[in-house]
Amino acid sequence: MRTIFPSPEVIHGHPPPVPVARKTSCEPIFSTQTANSLAMIIITRPDATEEQIQHIVSRVADWGLRAEVSRGEMRVVIGVIGAEDKIRQKPLGAFPGVESVMPVLKPYKLVSYEFRGTASRVKVGDVVVGAKEVVVMAGPCSVESEDQILSIAHSIRDSGAKILRGGAFKPRTSPYSFQGLGKVGLQLLAEARRESGLPIITEVMDTKDLELVAEYADCLQIGARNMQNFSLLREVGRTQLPVMLKRGMAASIKDLLMSAEYILSEGNFNVLLCERGIRTFETMTRNTLDLNAVPVLKAETHLPVVVDPTHGIGIRDFVPAMALAAVAAGADSIMIEVHNAPELAKSDGEQSLLPKDFDDLVRRVRGVAEAVGRAL
Ligand code: PEP
Ligand code: MN
């Protein structure tokens, strides 16, 4: 009989280790998906007491509304979200300790900067994204073998990367291209995490794979091609795992923010936004890295901003320049593809840096980070 499907590729080395059981919840925490949701912001007085703040929060909860408390340097902001008719009837301005109350007028409400009034920090494993330190994520486009992922994990960690990337489920333009190792790839990532100590980010392409990917990942990646896969966005919103949402290649900045709103509206505020280049009429580069998006996003949303210069320009020699520019523009994190043998890579070899070039880049990123008041 003719074999239609070839047998899966054999991975070299010893059998992959049993994955560590990881607690993830796919139960909805709360959902703000009502036909007419409204978000209001309560700005408290600088001298508001903790008791007054807790009083507001518990009253809001009693009314069946959700309160999100953000503590800035000067004052506490309480974002309230729920059905418009319900919120409008409530005397939010009457609580002691309140200075002012205003509606969020933007179409993206929970992701808007004013909803929190301060920048959010998202923890990936023990790594904080959105603080003073610029976080470098790096790793191969695809997980290919045990030797490959372990070797890259160790070298990028030694160079200063804090998060390991690697795709196990790969969105490829051609159905005949390498599609990723799937579960075996996730197991290899878990082994690389154990060996290197680095938390891992990996892509989830489909709702049917979410439970599996969530067992392994410290951060879920939603790829550019899935930025408007609304059922996937809602499902990842029902976990509390960090999610890095990549901008679609034909998506506006507003589209990106609206997609992020889907995730937050399901209760997951652990979201990173990633600029990875958009399609333009330019043909000399793979995409056009839109660094305009960085300051715009930093002003429009409290969510941390990641830049992926690798996919943004798509040409190895030019990745470092755009990585440095991303940090200068205010990115909280950069994601770089690195491969120990790019000429043998099963995907994106032409844009992957060699470990030694990555090491050199991290050194230069540190200089730029310090020049713009950040650290590395
Ligand atoms: C990737 O990170 O390897 C990837 C496929 O990215 P994007 O979704 O931005 O194309
Ligand atoms: Mn890639």
Tab-separated table of C-alpha atoms and ligand atoms in Angstrom:
chain	number	residue	atom	x	y	z
A	1	MET	CA	0.000	0.000	0.000
A	2	ARG	CA	1.247	3.472	-0.782
A	3	THR	CA	2.264	5.535	2.215
A	4	ILE	CA	0.606	8.893	2.048
A	5	PHE	CA	1.899	10.326	5.303
A	6	PRO	CA	5.602	9.823	6.017
A	7	SER	CA	6.512	8.677	9.514
A	8	PRO	CA	7.460	11.500	11.903
A	9	GLU	CA	11.043	12.574	11.922
A	10	VAL	CA	13.311	10.859	14.418
A	11	ILE	CA	14.884	13.081	17.020
A	12	HIS	CA	18.460	12.320	17.921
A	13	GLY	CA	19.633	11.733	21.447
A	14	HIS	CA	17.903	10.159	24.439
A	15	PRO	CA	14.146	10.103	24.746
A	16	PRO	CA	12.612	13.411	25.722
A	17	PRO	CA	12.037	13.838	29.453
A	18	VAL	CA	8.607	13.685	31.001
A	19	PRO	CA	7.211	17.198	31.152
A	20	VAL	CA	6.831	18.895	34.493
A	21	ALA	CA	3.173	19.241	35.384
A	22	ARG	CA	2.332	22.919	35.190
A	23	LYS	CA	-0.709	24.471	36.693
A	24	THR	CA	-2.815	26.338	34.187
A	25	SER	CA	-6.391	27.279	34.427
A	26	CYS	CA	-8.634	27.362	31.424
A	27	GLU	CA	-11.636	28.353	33.521
A	28	PRO	CA	-12.880	31.853	32.822
A	29	ILE	CA	-11.914	34.194	35.653
A	30	PHE	CA	-14.425	36.764	34.554
A	31	SER	CA	-15.693	37.901	31.235
A	32	THR	CA	-16.541	41.384	30.164
A	33	GLN	CA	-18.053	40.198	26.937
A	34	THR	CA	-21.390	41.871	27.092
A	35	ALA	CA	-22.949	43.548	24.125
A	36	ASN	CA	-22.473	46.962	25.709
A	37	SER	CA	-19.533	47.012	28.042
A	38	LEU	CA	-18.377	50.247	29.541
A	39	ALA	CA	-15.141	51.002	31.319
A	40	MET	CA	-14.874	53.776	33.881
A	41	ILE	CA	-11.777	55.013	35.619
A	42	ILE	CA	-11.864	56.097	39.228
A	43	ILE	CA	-8.930	58.317	40.117
A	44	THR	CA	-8.391	58.444	43.837
A	45	ARG	CA	-7.068	61.397	45.788
A	46	PRO	CA	-3.363	61.363	46.655
A	47	ASP	CA	-4.344	61.049	50.334
A	48	ALA	CA	-6.896	58.236	49.825
A	49	THR	CA	-6.448	55.535	52.436
A	50	GLU	CA	-6.086	51.827	51.776
A	51	GLU	CA	-9.367	51.301	53.617
A	52	GLN	CA	-11.172	53.687	51.253
A	53	ILE	CA	-9.685	51.898	48.241
A	54	GLN	CA	-10.721	48.473	49.527
A	55	HIS	CA	-14.203	49.812	50.254
A	56	ILE	CA	-14.591	50.899	46.611
A	57	VAL	CA	-13.289	47.580	45.334
A	58	SER	CA	-15.644	45.493	47.456
A	59	ARG	CA	-18.684	47.634	46.634
A	60	VAL	CA	-17.901	47.390	42.925
A	61	ALA	CA	-17.628	43.608	43.249
A	62	ASP	CA	-20.958	43.486	45.142
A	63	TRP	CA	-22.541	45.202	42.158
A	64	GLY	CA	-21.278	42.420	39.881
A	65	LEU	CA	-18.707	44.702	38.251
A	66	ARG	CA	-14.992	44.103	37.954
A	67	ALA	CA	-12.433	46.444	39.542
A	68	GLU	CA	-8.798	46.502	38.474
A	69	VAL	CA	-6.561	48.368	40.926
A	70	SER	CA	-3.384	50.005	39.603
A	71	ARG	CA	-0.948	51.661	41.946
A	72	GLY	CA	1.025	54.488	40.422
A	73	GLU	CA	3.670	56.559	42.175
A	74	MET	CA	1.277	59.363	43.043
A	75	ARG	CA	-2.122	57.762	43.271
A	76	VAL	CA	-4.220	54.677	42.837
A	77	VAL	CA	-6.438	54.257	39.781
A	78	ILE	CA	-9.357	51.838	39.867
A	79	GLY	CA	-10.619	50.685	36.484
A	80	VAL	CA	-14.195	49.437	36.551
A	81	ILE	CA	-15.698	47.394	33.767
A	82	GLY	CA	-19.130	45.909	33.231
A	83	ALA	CA	-22.429	46.297	31.451
A	84	GLU	CA	-23.048	49.907	30.509
A	85	ASP	CA	-26.580	50.148	31.943
A	86	LYS	CA	-25.352	48.751	35.281
A	87	ILE	CA	-22.309	51.034	35.551
A	88	ARG	CA	-24.165	54.182	34.580
A	89	GLN	CA	-26.550	53.803	37.547
A	90	LYS	CA	-23.780	53.578	40.108
A	91	PRO	CA	-22.605	56.639	42.033
A	92	LEU	CA	-18.895	55.914	41.569
A	93	GLY	CA	-17.941	59.499	42.332
A	94	ALA	CA	-19.646	59.427	45.735
A	95	PHE	CA	-17.113	57.227	47.544
A	96	PRO	CA	-14.813	58.899	50.044
A	97	GLY	CA	-11.282	59.187	48.660
A	98	VAL	CA	-12.371	59.652	45.031
A	99	GLU	CA	-11.043	62.614	43.083
A	100	SER	CA	-12.668	62.039	39.701
A	101	VAL	CA	-14.471	59.474	37.578
A	102	MET	CA	-14.379	59.299	33.804
A	103	PRO	CA	-15.331	56.877	31.069
A	104	VAL	CA	-12.734	55.297	28.772
A	105	LEU	CA	-13.756	56.679	25.408
A	106	LYS	CA	-11.324	54.633	23.315
A	107	PRO	CA	-12.693	51.498	21.646
A	108	TYR	CA	-9.984	49.475	23.394
A	109	LYS	CA	-10.785	49.912	27.050
A	110	LEU	CA	-8.923	47.458	29.256
A	111	VAL	CA	-5.738	47.806	27.220
A	112	SER	CA	-5.841	51.602	27.117
A	113	TYR	CA	-3.164	53.389	29.109
A	114	GLU	CA	-5.713	55.349	31.117
A	115	PHE	CA	-7.468	52.224	32.364
A	116	ARG	CA	-4.439	51.632	34.582
A	117	GLY	CA	-2.745	55.012	34.529
A	118	THR	CA	0.621	53.295	34.819
A	119	ALA	CA	2.684	50.830	32.769
A	120	SER	CA	1.999	47.149	33.413
A	121	ARG	CA	4.659	44.587	34.166
A	122	VAL	CA	4.218	41.048	32.956
A	123	LYS	CA	6.084	38.176	34.564
A	124	VAL	CA	7.327	35.372	32.326
A	125	GLY	CA	8.614	32.754	34.751
A	126	ASP	CA	10.667	34.949	37.072
A	127	VAL	CA	11.503	37.497	34.379
A	128	VAL	CA	9.699	40.822	34.530
A	129	VAL	CA	8.888	42.517	31.222
A	130	GLY	CA	7.946	46.190	31.374
A	131	ALA	CA	10.334	47.342	34.112
A	132	LYS	CA	13.523	49.366	33.657
A	133	GLU	CA	15.420	46.364	32.385
A	134	VAL	CA	15.101	45.602	28.682
A	135	VAL	CA	14.462	41.864	28.362
A	136	VAL	CA	16.145	39.975	25.536
A	137	MET	CA	14.318	36.897	24.225
A	138	ALA	CA	16.196	34.686	21.805
A	139	GLY	CA	16.318	31.252	20.276
A	140	PRO	CA	15.748	29.429	17.039
A	141	CYS	CA	12.750	29.947	14.796
A	142	SER	CA	11.869	26.247	15.196
A	143	VAL	CA	12.872	23.621	17.706
A	144	GLU	CA	14.625	21.014	15.549
A	145	SER	CA	16.522	18.608	17.799
A	146	GLU	CA	17.767	18.160	21.332
A	147	ASP	CA	21.343	19.146	20.444
A	148	GLN	CA	20.158	22.228	18.596
A	149	ILE	CA	17.874	23.631	21.292
A	150	LEU	CA	20.195	22.829	24.205
A	151	SER	CA	23.208	24.321	22.502
A	152	ILE	CA	21.342	27.501	21.549
A	153	ALA	CA	19.696	27.811	24.991
A	154	HIS	CA	23.066	27.712	26.741
A	155	SER	CA	24.760	30.135	24.411
A	156	ILE	CA	22.016	32.760	24.444
A	157	ARG	CA	21.758	32.537	28.231
A	158	ASP	CA	25.509	33.063	28.552
A	159	SER	CA	25.213	36.100	26.281
A	160	GLY	CA	22.507	37.656	28.465
A	161	ALA	CA	19.154	36.520	27.045
A	162	LYS	CA	16.499	36.022	29.710
A	163	ILE	CA	13.800	34.093	27.812
A	164	LEU	CA	14.210	31.224	25.330
A	165	ARG	CA	12.068	31.191	22.208
A	166	GLY	CA	11.442	28.269	19.849
A	167	GLY	CA	8.510	27.153	17.754
A	168	ALA	CA	7.056	23.656	18.105
A	169	PHE	CA	3.931	24.454	16.079
A	170	LYS	CA	5.003	26.497	13.076
A	171	PRO	CA	2.736	28.601	10.885
A	172	ARG	CA	4.308	28.186	7.440
A	173	THR	CA	3.285	29.823	4.201
A	174	SER	CA	3.655	26.502	2.390
A	175	PRO	CA	2.022	23.290	3.610
A	176	TYR	CA	5.133	21.472	2.291
A	177	SER	CA	7.534	23.359	4.588
A	178	PHE	CA	8.614	22.048	7.996
A	179	GLN	CA	5.617	22.371	10.313
A	180	GLY	CA	7.413	21.946	13.645
A	181	LEU	CA	7.924	18.974	15.960
A	182	GLY	CA	4.678	19.496	17.857
A	183	LYS	CA	4.596	17.799	21.260
A	184	VAL	CA	8.169	16.519	20.944
A	185	GLY	CA	9.273	20.103	20.332
A	186	LEU	CA	7.513	21.189	23.525
A	187	GLN	CA	9.220	18.420	25.467
A	188	LEU	CA	12.591	19.521	24.121
A	189	LEU	CA	11.810	23.094	25.169
A	190	ALA	CA	10.968	21.866	28.674
A	191	GLU	CA	14.300	20.084	28.782
A	192	ALA	CA	16.077	23.240	27.600
A	193	ARG	CA	14.306	25.200	30.342
A	194	ARG	CA	15.471	22.711	32.965
A	195	GLU	CA	19.034	22.747	31.664
A	196	SER	CA	19.377	26.478	31.128
A	197	GLY	CA	17.014	27.899	33.741
A	198	LEU	CA	15.424	30.136	31.092
A	199	PRO	CA	11.630	30.417	30.841
A	200	ILE	CA	10.228	29.564	27.424
A	201	ILE	CA	7.952	31.241	24.924
A	202	THR	CA	6.395	29.203	22.154
A	203	GLU	CA	3.583	29.619	19.666
A	204	VAL	CA	0.080	28.214	19.968
A	205	MET	CA	-1.587	28.139	16.558
A	206	ASP	CA	-4.918	26.538	17.299
A	207	THR	CA	-7.428	26.305	20.138
A	208	LYS	CA	-7.206	22.516	19.920
A	209	ASP	CA	-3.513	22.658	20.923
A	210	LEU	CA	-3.877	25.209	23.713
A	211	GLU	CA	-4.133	22.810	26.607
A	212	LEU	CA	-1.029	20.962	25.443
A	213	VAL	CA	1.047	24.075	24.747
A	214	ALA	CA	-0.079	25.656	28.028
A	215	GLU	CA	1.309	22.656	29.929
A	216	TYR	CA	4.815	23.555	28.757
A	217	ALA	CA	4.978	27.257	27.922
A	218	ASP	CA	5.846	30.059	30.332
A	219	CYS	CA	4.517	32.465	27.709
A	220	LEU	CA	2.226	31.708	24.790
A	221	GLN	CA	2.981	33.345	21.457
A	222	ILE	CA	0.162	34.218	19.104
A	223	GLY	CA	1.680	34.645	15.668
A	224	ALA	CA	1.075	37.387	13.144
A	225	ARG	CA	-1.168	35.140	11.056
A	226	ASN	CA	-3.417	34.523	14.044
A	227	MET	CA	-3.691	38.054	15.396
A	228	GLN	CA	-7.364	38.131	14.512
A	229	ASN	CA	-8.187	34.522	15.320
A	230	PHE	CA	-10.773	35.672	17.824
A	231	SER	CA	-11.645	32.264	19.218
A	232	LEU	CA	-7.950	31.645	19.947
A	233	LEU	CA	-7.642	35.085	21.563
A	234	ARG	CA	-10.624	34.348	23.798
A	235	GLU	CA	-9.277	30.963	24.790
A	236	VAL	CA	-5.853	32.280	25.786
A	237	GLY	CA	-7.705	35.029	27.642
A	238	ARG	CA	-9.252	32.340	29.832
A	239	THR	CA	-5.846	31.207	31.064
A	240	GLN	CA	-3.631	33.330	33.259
A	241	LEU	CA	-0.513	32.515	31.255
A	242	PRO	CA	1.400	35.425	29.751
A	243	VAL	CA	0.598	35.878	26.069
A	244	MET	CA	2.730	37.659	23.481
A	245	LEU	CA	0.451	38.869	20.717
A	246	LYS	CA	2.226	39.609	17.434
A	247	ARG	CA	0.942	42.270	15.100
A	248	GLY	CA	-0.604	40.906	11.934
A	249	MET	CA	1.265	41.739	8.753
A	250	ALA	CA	-1.675	43.758	7.428
A	251	ALA	CA	-2.947	44.998	10.763
A	252	SER	CA	-3.018	48.578	11.984
A	253	ILE	CA	-1.836	49.499	15.462
A	254	LYS	CA	-5.479	49.914	16.427
A	255	ASP	CA	-6.293	46.416	15.130
A	256	LEU	CA	-3.520	45.070	17.358
A	257	LEU	CA	-4.933	46.867	20.388
A	258	MET	CA	-8.450	45.622	19.643
A	259	SER	CA	-7.164	42.054	19.393
A	260	ALA	CA	-5.389	42.432	22.737
A	261	GLU	CA	-8.690	43.670	24.172
A	262	TYR	CA	-10.196	40.244	23.405
A	263	ILE	CA	-7.606	38.611	25.663
A	264	LEU	CA	-7.979	41.084	28.526
A	265	SER	CA	-11.759	41.012	28.281
A	266	GLU	CA	-11.646	37.348	29.260
A	267	GLY	CA	-9.665	38.166	32.387
A	268	ASN	CA	-6.044	37.695	31.334
A	269	PHE	CA	-4.102	40.942	31.747
A	270	ASN	CA	-0.718	39.246	31.225
A	271	VAL	CA	-0.292	40.391	27.654
A	272	LEU	CA	2.750	41.596	25.699
A	273	LEU	CA	2.329	43.312	22.342
A	274	CYS	CA	4.868	42.575	19.629
A	275	GLU	CA	5.752	44.667	16.593
A	276	ARG	CA	7.199	42.267	13.991
A	277	GLY	CA	6.955	44.175	10.746
A	278	ILE	CA	4.136	44.778	8.325
A	279	ARG	CA	3.737	44.269	4.584
A	280	THR	CA	4.339	47.349	2.518
A	281	PHE	CA	5.266	47.980	-1.120
A	282	GLU	CA	8.931	47.571	-0.159
A	283	THR	CA	10.588	44.474	-1.627
A	284	MET	CA	14.190	44.846	-0.434
A	285	THR	CA	13.327	43.550	3.041
A	286	ARG	CA	11.054	40.726	4.236
A	287	ASN	CA	8.736	43.155	6.055
A	288	THR	CA	8.832	46.777	7.102
A	289	LEU	CA	9.551	46.990	10.817
A	290	ASP	CA	7.209	49.713	11.992
A	291	LEU	CA	9.115	51.301	14.831
A	292	ASN	CA	6.537	54.097	14.852
A	293	ALA	CA	4.390	51.562	16.655
A	294	VAL	CA	6.660	51.556	19.698
A	295	PRO	CA	6.106	55.100	21.015
A	296	VAL	CA	2.495	55.010	19.834
A	297	LEU	CA	1.801	51.788	21.738
A	298	LYS	CA	3.660	53.017	24.821
A	299	ALA	CA	1.344	56.038	24.866
A	300	GLU	CA	-1.884	54.195	24.042
A	301	THR	CA	-1.580	51.138	26.242
A	302	HIS	CA	-0.213	50.064	29.610
A	303	LEU	CA	0.901	46.730	28.113
A	304	PRO	CA	4.632	46.117	27.586
A	305	VAL	CA	5.943	46.317	24.029
A	306	VAL	CA	8.231	43.767	22.413
A	307	VAL	CA	9.960	44.261	19.060
A	308	ASP	CA	10.972	41.388	16.796
A	309	PRO	CA	13.517	42.892	14.393
A	310	THR	CA	14.344	39.448	12.980
A	311	HIS	CA	11.018	38.986	11.201
A	312	GLY	CA	10.761	42.746	10.811
A	313	ILE	CA	13.642	42.999	8.357
A	314	GLY	CA	14.324	39.339	7.613
A	315	ILE	CA	17.998	39.731	6.673
A	316	ARG	CA	20.630	38.582	9.172
A	317	ASP	CA	23.135	41.368	8.565
A	318	PHE	CA	20.546	44.065	9.204
A	319	VAL	CA	18.889	42.602	12.295
A	320	PRO	CA	21.343	44.175	14.793
A	321	ALA	CA	20.750	47.729	13.515
A	322	MET	CA	16.995	47.347	13.899
A	323	ALA	CA	17.343	45.695	17.316
A	324	LEU	CA	19.325	48.686	18.552
A	325	ALA	CA	16.814	51.068	17.002
A	326	ALA	CA	13.963	49.212	18.730
A	327	VAL	CA	15.557	49.690	22.135
A	328	ALA	CA	16.256	53.342	21.350
A	329	ALA	CA	12.578	53.746	20.418
A	330	GLY	CA	11.496	52.456	23.838
A	331	ALA	CA	10.864	48.725	23.443
A	332	ASP	CA	10.567	46.838	26.736
A	333	SER	CA	11.891	43.678	25.136
A	334	ILE	CA	13.381	42.429	21.898
A	335	MET	CA	13.071	38.992	20.367
A	336	ILE	CA	15.926	37.698	18.210
A	337	GLU	CA	16.210	34.478	16.233
A	338	VAL	CA	19.530	32.710	16.834
A	339	HIS	CA	20.738	29.468	15.271
A	340	ASN	CA	23.972	27.541	15.780
A	341	ALA	CA	23.967	26.393	12.115
A	342	PRO	CA	21.703	28.785	10.204
A	343	GLU	CA	22.557	27.164	6.862
A	344	LEU	CA	20.933	23.958	8.144
A	345	ALA	CA	17.932	25.591	9.837
A	346	LYS	CA	14.523	24.178	8.946
A	347	SER	CA	13.004	27.649	9.005
A	348	ASP	CA	14.217	31.236	8.857
A	349	GLY	CA	17.938	30.418	8.667
A	350	GLU	CA	18.593	33.463	6.475
A	351	GLN	CA	17.531	35.833	9.213
A	352	SER	CA	18.976	34.018	12.241
A	353	LEU	CA	22.081	35.327	13.969
A	354	LEU	CA	24.997	33.110	14.840
A	355	PRO	CA	25.560	32.812	18.602
A	356	LYS	CA	28.753	34.917	18.421
A	357	ASP	CA	26.962	37.703	16.546
A	358	PHE	CA	24.130	37.562	19.056
A	359	ASP	CA	26.667	37.887	21.859
A	360	ASP	CA	28.073	40.981	20.199
A	361	LEU	CA	24.573	42.397	19.694
A	362	VAL	CA	23.631	42.020	23.372
A	363	ARG	CA	26.711	44.027	24.317
A	364	ARG	CA	25.643	46.824	21.971
A	365	VAL	CA	22.016	46.643	23.145
A	366	ARG	CA	23.267	47.239	26.689
A	367	GLY	CA	24.938	50.456	25.555
A	368	VAL	CA	21.788	51.742	23.851
A	369	ALA	CA	19.592	50.697	26.789
A	370	GLU	CA	21.765	52.676	29.165
A	371	ALA	CA	21.794	55.670	26.826
A	372	VAL	CA	17.988	55.843	26.945
A	373	GLY	CA	17.704	55.386	30.708
A	374	ARG	CA	17.098	51.638	30.701
A	375	ALA	CA	19.279	48.728	31.778
A	376	LEU	CA	20.072	45.252	30.618
B	1	PEP	C1	8.050	33.311	14.593
B	1	PEP	O1	8.173	33.985	15.621
B	1	PEP	O2	8.854	32.433	14.228
B	1	PEP	C2	6.926	33.622	13.667
B	1	PEP	C3	6.410	32.695	12.878
B	1	PEP	O3	6.557	34.905	13.751
B	1	PEP	P1	5.404	35.729	12.986
B	1	PEP	O4	4.104	35.165	13.491
B	1	PEP	O5	5.659	37.137	13.427
B	1	PEP	O6	5.607	35.530	11.504
B	2	MN	MN	10.731	32.606	12.431
